[in-house]
Amino acid sequence: MVTALAGILLLTACTNTGGTAKNAGEAGTGNAPLPIRVFAQQEMGLDLETNTFTKLLEEKFGVKFNWDLVSGEGAKEQRQISLAGGDYPDAYWLTTYIDQFSQADLMKYGKQGVIIPLNKLIEQYAPNMKAAMEREPALKALQTAPDGNIYGLAAYSDCFHCSYPNKMWVNAKWLKQLNLELPATTEQFKHMLEAFKHGDPNGNNLQDEVPLSGSTENFGVHIIPYLMNGFIYHDDRTFLGITDGKLYSVVDKPEWKEGLAYIKSLYDEGLIDPGAFTQNSEALRKVGENADAEILGAAAAMHPDIFVYGERSADYEPLPPLAGPHAAYASFVGGGLSPGAKFVITSKATEEEQIALIRMVDYIYTPDGQTVAQSGLEGTGWRKPEAGEIALGEGVQPKYAAIPNEAGTYGQNSGWSGMAHFYMPREYRDSWVAAKDIFANTGYERRLYEATLLYEGHEPDEVFPYWAVWMAPEEADEAAMLQTNLKNYIEQSTLQFITGNLDLDKDWDEYVEGLNQLQISRYVELMQQAYNDYKE
């Protein structure tokens, strides 16, 4: 027993000392699959261990995934913990809208040698990826650091409806019940919420209605940006505005204070669900799908499936940007692109594992590979178009048709959903079947397209393109630290002003001084330099 234990400890020590100690020449040879350890965020409804796309990749590329799985809740913290301990996996394969590596992360871990540059692997083993970056300069710019290295791969989805994520969806059934028109101004919106709260629009003789709700993730579910955009532009990311090429902070301006006062007035009257500031989208969905009665009046979300499925979804209409005292903006995020990376290979991976990993992603860079990866096997998550069906894009030949999930289900565990999003250019997205009936199961993407037309062009004339701007390596760490500290402070202070823990009249100057102490002027200066470099 002692001898066997010593052998196990010796083997364990060898496998954890770095990439070259994994016997790369022996692993994966013959009939034995190559073991690869991967950190991933497992979405609701997926079991990556038994998933059919997992099995497809394992068979196609002769590998065996050993998963380090975390849920969406606390995903960023779990990723950071896994890196800090030193016993990190061979690769991180993430889901952008849950958590991913920031540009500052990529520069830092690349400099430390924790993650490896992918340039040579792409050049030698990823022809589809290489061709995509040649076709799409924006993709190459998104993934290439200032030092010329590609430290990780982003999710490139030329997604029109993702370009304006901060939408508002209103219960049109309730509007009709209460003889109300869609609100066009911030004051009309408040009047609508008051009617939702007091008018018993669900007809059950109970005051159980939730006029407005949202959640805390990053896919358009924050209620503050949509409401604040009637006062001053809020991109829900950087807290920066731009005029004549010059950046400035928006969170210390009188218009921001005025917007907070408006949102506080909604909160004080019980028109905002307190959970909107603390709950995740799963909890938001429980509000939207409340079993006893329909109780949700309006919700912030990129699309309604986030908070409601099935027949109830058709009750919700998109609400265009509201005209406030100073503006009627919509938050714009440049095609839905998110700076950073969802996929990296670490120094723990052997050469054989590196090649297998990059080849797997390169397969997903093909249209068929992307389809199977995100939607599952043909006949399960998607099918070939039938005669008479039309594509989303006008004049585009349809190539793929989604097979909708049954009501109340999350799919067949066939495909990796958002974890598989790598390369979806406009021509690919436009090639999916989209019914003309926007409330049909296969008309959902057209519904989102038409909804987004209401927001298109409502961004300011100049928008800081944070999704395309890289920070110089020597300044990336400083900028990341400042941005994190400021973001936490701004979001906490905003919530305290809205809930009344801080007084907008008495505590505003102290709040602004707190911004100065956190060096907001230095943050703006660094972003300005990065923007100038981007323009040059």
CSV table of N, CA and C in Angstrom, one decimal, residues 169-272:
chain,number,residue,atom,x,y,z
A,169,TRP,N,-39.1,45.9,-21.9
A,169,TRP,CA,-40.2,45.2,-22.4
A,169,TRP,C,-41.4,45.4,-21.5
A,170,VAL,N,-42.5,45.8,-22.1
A,170,VAL,CA,-43.7,46.3,-21.3
A,170,VAL,C,-44.9,45.3,-21.6
A,171,ASN,N,-45.6,45.0,-20.6
A,171,ASN,CA,-46.8,44.2,-20.7
A,171,ASN,C,-47.9,44.9,-21.5
A,172,ALA,N,-48.0,44.6,-22.7
A,172,ALA,CA,-49.0,45.3,-23.6
A,172,ALA,C,-50.4,44.9,-23.3
A,173,LYS,N,-50.5,43.6,-22.8
A,173,LYS,CA,-51.8,43.1,-22.4
A,173,LYS,C,-52.4,44.0,-21.2
A,174,TRP,N,-51.5,44.4,-20.3
A,174,TRP,CA,-51.9,45.2,-19.2
A,174,TRP,C,-52.2,46.6,-19.7
A,175,LEU,N,-51.5,47.1,-20.7
A,175,LEU,CA,-51.8,48.5,-21.2
A,175,LEU,C,-53.2,48.5,-21.8
A,176,LYS,N,-53.5,47.5,-22.5
A,176,LYS,CA,-54.9,47.4,-23.1
A,176,LYS,C,-55.9,47.3,-22.0
A,177,GLN,N,-55.6,46.5,-21.0
A,177,GLN,CA,-56.6,46.3,-19.9
A,177,GLN,C,-56.9,47.7,-19.2
A,178,LEU,N,-55.8,48.5,-19.1
A,178,LEU,CA,-56.0,49.8,-18.4
A,178,LEU,C,-56.2,51.0,-19.3
A,179,ASN,N,-56.4,50.7,-20.6
A,179,ASN,CA,-56.6,51.8,-21.6
A,179,ASN,C,-55.5,52.8,-21.6
A,180,LEU,N,-54.2,52.3,-21.6
A,180,LEU,CA,-53.0,53.1,-21.7
A,180,LEU,C,-52.3,53.0,-23.0
A,181,GLU,N,-51.7,54.0,-23.4
A,181,GLU,CA,-50.8,54.0,-24.6
A,181,GLU,C,-49.4,53.7,-24.1
A,182,LEU,N,-48.6,53.2,-25.1
A,182,LEU,CA,-47.1,53.0,-24.7
A,182,LEU,C,-46.6,54.4,-24.3
A,183,PRO,N,-45.9,54.4,-23.2
A,183,PRO,CA,-45.3,55.7,-22.8
A,183,PRO,C,-44.2,56.1,-23.7
A,184,ALA,N,-44.0,57.4,-23.9
A,184,ALA,CA,-43.0,58.0,-24.7
A,184,ALA,C,-42.0,58.8,-23.9
A,185,THR,N,-42.3,59.2,-22.7
A,185,THR,CA,-41.5,60.0,-21.9
A,185,THR,C,-41.2,59.4,-20.5
A,186,THR,N,-40.3,59.9,-19.8
A,186,THR,CA,-40.0,59.3,-18.5
A,186,THR,C,-41.2,59.5,-17.5
A,187,GLU,N,-41.9,60.6,-17.6
A,187,GLU,CA,-43.0,60.9,-16.8
A,187,GLU,C,-44.2,60.0,-17.1
A,188,GLN,N,-44.4,59.7,-18.4
A,188,GLN,CA,-45.5,58.8,-18.8
A,188,GLN,C,-45.1,57.4,-18.4
A,189,PHE,N,-43.9,57.1,-18.4
A,189,PHE,CA,-43.4,55.7,-17.9
A,189,PHE,C,-43.8,55.6,-16.5
A,190,LYS,N,-43.5,56.6,-15.7
A,190,LYS,CA,-43.9,56.5,-14.3
A,190,LYS,C,-45.4,56.4,-14.1
A,191,HIS,N,-46.2,57.1,-14.8
A,191,HIS,CA,-47.6,57.0,-14.8
A,191,HIS,C,-48.1,55.6,-15.1
A,192,MET,N,-47.4,55.0,-16.1
A,192,MET,CA,-47.8,53.6,-16.4
A,192,MET,C,-47.5,52.6,-15.3
A,193,LEU,N,-46.3,52.8,-14.7
A,193,LEU,CA,-46.0,51.9,-13.5
A,193,LEU,C,-46.9,52.1,-12.4
A,194,GLU,N,-47.4,53.3,-12.1
A,194,GLU,CA,-48.4,53.6,-11.1
A,194,GLU,C,-49.7,52.9,-11.4
A,195,ALA,N,-50.1,52.9,-12.6
A,195,ALA,CA,-51.3,52.2,-13.1
A,195,ALA,C,-51.1,50.7,-12.9
A,196,PHE,N,-50.0,50.2,-13.2
A,196,PHE,CA,-49.7,48.7,-13.1
A,196,PHE,C,-49.8,48.3,-11.6
A,197,LYS,N,-49.3,49.2,-10.7
A,197,LYS,CA,-49.3,48.9,-9.3
A,197,LYS,C,-50.7,48.9,-8.7
A,198,HIS,N,-51.5,49.9,-9.0
A,198,HIS,CA,-52.7,50.2,-8.3
A,198,HIS,C,-54.0,49.8,-9.1
A,199,GLY,N,-53.8,49.5,-10.4
A,199,GLY,CA,-55.0,49.2,-11.2
A,199,GLY,C,-55.4,47.8,-11.4
A,200,ASP,N,-54.8,46.9,-10.7
A,200,ASP,CA,-55.1,45.4,-10.7
A,200,ASP,C,-55.2,44.9,-12.2
A,201,PRO,N,-54.2,45.1,-13.0
A,201,PRO,CA,-54.3,44.7,-14.4
A,201,PRO,C,-54.4,43.2,-14.6
A,202,ASN,N,-53.9,42.4,-13.6
A,202,ASN,CA,-54.1,41.0,-13.8
A,202,ASN,C,-55.4,40.4,-13.3
A,203,GLY,N,-56.3,41.4,-12.8
A,203,GLY,CA,-57.7,41.0,-12.5
A,203,GLY,C,-57.9,40.0,-11.4
A,204,ASN,N,-57.0,39.9,-10.4
A,204,ASN,CA,-57.2,38.9,-9.4
A,204,ASN,C,-57.6,39.5,-8.0
A,205,ASN,N,-57.9,40.8,-8.1
A,205,ASN,CA,-58.3,41.6,-6.9
A,205,ASN,C,-57.2,41.6,-5.8
A,206,LEU,N,-56.0,41.4,-6.2
A,206,LEU,CA,-54.8,41.5,-5.2
A,206,LEU,C,-53.8,42.5,-5.8
A,207,GLN,N,-53.2,43.2,-4.8
A,207,GLN,CA,-52.1,44.1,-5.3
A,207,GLN,C,-50.8,43.4,-5.3
A,208,ASP,N,-50.7,42.4,-6.2
A,208,ASP,CA,-49.5,41.5,-6.2
A,208,ASP,C,-48.7,41.9,-7.5
A,209,GLU,N,-49.0,42.9,-8.2
A,209,GLU,CA,-48.3,43.3,-9.4
A,209,GLU,C,-46.9,43.8,-9.1
A,210,VAL,N,-45.9,43.4,-9.9
A,210,VAL,CA,-44.5,44.0,-9.8
A,210,VAL,C,-44.4,44.9,-11.0
A,211,PRO,N,-44.4,46.2,-10.8
A,211,PRO,CA,-44.5,47.1,-12.0
A,211,PRO,C,-43.2,47.0,-12.8
A,212,LEU,N,-42.0,46.9,-12.2
A,212,LEU,CA,-40.8,47.0,-13.0
A,212,LEU,C,-39.7,46.1,-12.3
A,213,SER,N,-39.0,45.3,-13.0
A,213,SER,CA,-38.0,44.5,-12.4
A,213,SER,C,-36.8,44.3,-13.4
A,214,GLY,N,-35.8,43.7,-12.9
A,214,GLY,CA,-34.6,43.4,-13.7
A,214,GLY,C,-33.7,42.5,-12.9
A,215,SER,N,-32.4,42.4,-13.3
A,215,SER,CA,-31.5,41.5,-12.5
A,215,SER,C,-30.1,42.1,-12.7
A,216,THR,N,-29.1,41.3,-12.3
A,216,THR,CA,-27.7,41.9,-12.1
A,216,THR,C,-26.7,41.5,-13.1
A,217,GLU,N,-27.0,40.6,-14.1
A,217,GLU,CA,-26.0,40.2,-15.0
A,217,GLU,C,-25.8,41.3,-16.1
A,218,ASN,N,-25.1,40.9,-17.1
A,218,ASN,CA,-24.6,41.9,-18.1
A,218,ASN,C,-25.3,41.8,-19.5
A,219,PHE,N,-26.5,41.3,-19.6
A,219,PHE,CA,-27.1,41.2,-20.9
A,219,PHE,C,-28.4,42.0,-20.9
A,220,GLY,N,-28.2,43.3,-20.6
A,220,GLY,CA,-29.3,44.2,-20.7
A,220,GLY,C,-30.3,44.2,-19.6
A,221,VAL,N,-30.0,43.5,-18.5
A,221,VAL,CA,-31.1,43.4,-17.5
A,221,VAL,C,-31.0,44.4,-16.4
A,222,HIS,N,-30.0,45.4,-16.4
A,222,HIS,CA,-30.0,46.4,-15.5
A,222,HIS,C,-31.0,47.5,-15.8
A,223,ILE,N,-31.8,47.9,-14.8
A,223,ILE,CA,-32.8,48.9,-15.1
A,223,ILE,C,-32.3,50.3,-15.2
A,224,ILE,N,-31.2,50.6,-14.5
A,224,ILE,CA,-30.7,52.0,-14.4
A,224,ILE,C,-30.3,52.6,-15.8
A,225,PRO,N,-29.5,51.9,-16.6
A,225,PRO,CA,-29.1,52.5,-17.9
A,225,PRO,C,-30.3,52.9,-18.8
A,226,TYR,N,-31.3,52.1,-18.9
A,226,TYR,CA,-32.5,52.5,-19.7
A,226,TYR,C,-33.1,53.8,-19.2
A,227,LEU,N,-33.3,53.8,-17.9
A,227,LEU,CA,-34.0,55.0,-17.3
A,227,LEU,C,-33.0,56.2,-17.3
A,228,MET,N,-31.8,56.0,-17.0
A,228,MET,CA,-30.8,57.1,-17.0
A,228,MET,C,-30.6,57.8,-18.4
A,229,ASN,N,-30.9,57.0,-19.4
A,229,ASN,CA,-30.6,57.5,-20.8
A,229,ASN,C,-31.6,58.6,-21.2
A,230,GLY,N,-32.6,58.9,-20.4
A,230,GLY,CA,-33.4,60.1,-20.6
A,230,GLY,C,-32.8,61.3,-20.0
A,231,PHE,N,-31.7,61.2,-19.3
A,231,PHE,CA,-31.1,62.3,-18.7
A,231,PHE,C,-29.7,62.5,-19.2
A,232,ILE,N,-28.9,61.5,-19.3
A,232,ILE,CA,-27.5,61.5,-19.7
A,232,ILE,C,-27.1,60.2,-20.2
A,233,TYR,N,-26.2,60.1,-21.2
A,233,TYR,CA,-25.9,58.8,-21.8
A,233,TYR,C,-25.2,57.9,-20.8
A,234,HIS,N,-25.7,56.6,-20.7
A,234,HIS,CA,-25.2,55.6,-19.8
A,234,HIS,C,-24.9,54.3,-20.7
A,235,ASP,N,-23.7,54.0,-20.9
A,235,ASP,CA,-23.4,52.8,-21.7
A,235,ASP,C,-23.4,51.5,-20.9
A,236,ASP,N,-23.6,51.6,-19.6
A,236,ASP,CA,-23.7,50.4,-18.7
A,236,ASP,C,-22.4,49.7,-18.6
A,237,ARG,N,-21.3,50.4,-18.9
A,237,ARG,CA,-20.0,49.7,-18.8
A,237,ARG,C,-18.9,50.7,-18.3
A,238,THR,N,-18.7,51.8,-19.0
A,238,THR,CA,-17.5,52.6,-18.7
A,238,THR,C,-17.9,53.9,-17.9
A,239,PHE,N,-19.1,54.3,-17.9
A,239,PHE,CA,-19.5,55.6,-17.3
A,239,PHE,C,-18.9,56.8,-17.9
A,240,LEU,N,-18.6,56.7,-19.2
A,240,LEU,CA,-17.9,57.7,-20.0
A,240,LEU,C,-18.8,58.3,-21.1
A,241,GLY,N,-18.7,59.6,-21.3
A,241,GLY,CA,-19.3,60.2,-22.5
A,241,GLY,C,-18.2,60.8,-23.3
A,242,ILE,N,-18.5,61.2,-24.5
A,242,ILE,CA,-17.5,61.8,-25.4
A,242,ILE,C,-18.1,62.9,-26.3
A,243,THR,N,-17.4,64.0,-26.4
A,243,THR,CA,-17.8,65.1,-27.2
A,243,THR,C,-16.6,65.7,-27.9
A,244,ASP,N,-16.7,65.8,-29.3
A,244,ASP,CA,-15.6,66.3,-30.1
A,244,ASP,C,-14.3,65.5,-29.8
A,245,GLY,N,-14.4,64.2,-29.5
A,245,GLY,CA,-13.2,63.4,-29.3
A,245,GLY,C,-12.7,63.4,-27.9
A,246,LYS,N,-13.3,64.2,-27.0
A,246,LYS,CA,-12.8,64.3,-25.7
A,246,LYS,C,-13.7,63.6,-24.7
A,247,LEU,N,-13.1,62.7,-23.9
A,247,LEU,CA,-13.9,61.9,-22.9
A,247,LEU,C,-14.1,62.6,-21.7
A,248,TYR,N,-15.2,62.3,-21.0
A,248,TYR,CA,-15.5,62.8,-19.7
A,248,TYR,C,-16.4,61.8,-18.9
A,249,SER,N,-16.3,62.0,-17.6
A,249,SER,CA,-17.1,61.1,-16.7
A,249,SER,C,-18.6,61.7,-16.7
A,250,VAL,N,-19.6,60.7,-16.7
A,250,VAL,CA,-21.0,61.1,-16.7
A,250,VAL,C,-21.5,61.1,-15.3
A,251,VAL,N,-20.8,60.4,-14.4
A,251,VAL,CA,-21.4,60.1,-13.1
A,251,VAL,C,-21.3,61.2,-12.0
A,252,ASP,N,-20.6,62.3,-12.4
A,252,ASP,CA,-20.6,63.5,-11.5
A,252,ASP,C,-21.2,64.7,-12.1
A,253,LYS,N,-22.1,64.5,-13.1
A,253,LYS,CA,-22.7,65.6,-13.8
A,253,LYS,C,-24.1,65.8,-13.2
A,254,PRO,N,-24.6,67.1,-13.2
A,254,PRO,CA,-26.0,67.4,-12.7
A,254,PRO,C,-27.0,66.5,-13.3
A,255,GLU,N,-26.9,66.1,-14.6
A,255,GLU,CA,-27.9,65.3,-15.3
A,255,GLU,C,-27.9,63.9,-14.6
A,256,TRP,N,-26.8,63.4,-14.2
A,256,TRP,CA,-26.8,62.1,-13.5
A,256,TRP,C,-27.5,62.2,-12.2
A,257,LYS,N,-27.3,63.2,-11.5
A,257,LYS,CA,-28.0,63.5,-10.2
A,257,LYS,C,-29.5,63.6,-10.4
A,258,GLU,N,-29.9,64.2,-11.5
A,258,GLU,CA,-31.3,64.4,-11.8
A,258,GLU,C,-31.9,63.1,-12.2
A,259,GLY,N,-31.2,62.2,-12.9
A,259,GLY,CA,-31.6,60.9,-13.2
A,259,GLY,C,-31.8,60.0,-12.0
A,260,LEU,N,-30.9,60.1,-11.1
A,260,LEU,CA,-31.0,59.4,-9.8
A,260,LEU,C,-32.2,59.8,-9.1
A,261,ALA,N,-32.5,61.1,-9.0
A,261,ALA,CA,-33.7,61.6,-8.3
A,261,ALA,C,-35.0,61.0,-9.0
A,262,TYR,N,-35.0,60.9,-10.3
A,262,TYR,CA,-36.2,60.3,-11.0
A,262,TYR,C,-36.3,58.8,-10.6
A,263,ILE,N,-35.2,58.1,-10.7
A,263,ILE,CA,-35.3,56.7,-10.4
A,263,ILE,C,-35.7,56.4,-8.9
A,264,LYS,N,-35.1,57.3,-8.0
A,264,LYS,CA,-35.5,57.2,-6.6
A,264,LYS,C,-37.0,57.4,-6.4
A,265,SER,N,-37.6,58.4,-7.2
A,265,SER,CA,-39.0,58.6,-7.1
A,265,SER,C,-39.8,57.4,-7.4
A,266,LEU,N,-39.4,56.6,-8.4
A,266,LEU,CA,-40.0,55.3,-8.7
A,266,LEU,C,-39.9,54.3,-7.6
A,267,TYR,N,-38.7,54.3,-7.0
A,267,TYR,CA,-38.4,53.3,-5.9
A,267,TYR,C,-39.3,53.7,-4.7
A,268,ASP,N,-39.3,55.0,-4.4
A,268,ASP,CA,-40.1,55.4,-3.2
A,268,ASP,C,-41.5,55.1,-3.3
A,269,GLU,N,-42.1,55.0,-4.5
A,269,GLU,CA,-43.5,54.7,-4.6
A,269,GLU,C,-43.7,53.2,-4.8
A,270,GLY,N,-42.7,52.4,-4.6
A,270,GLY,CA,-42.8,50.9,-4.8
A,270,GLY,C,-43.0,50.5,-6.2
A,271,LEU,N,-42.6,51.2,-7.1
A,271,LEU,CA,-42.7,50.9,-8.5
A,271,LEU,C,-41.6,50.0,-9.1
A,272,ILE,N,-40.5,50.0,-8.4
A,272,ILE,CA,-39.3,49.2,-8.7
A,272,ILE,C,-39.2,48.0,-7.8
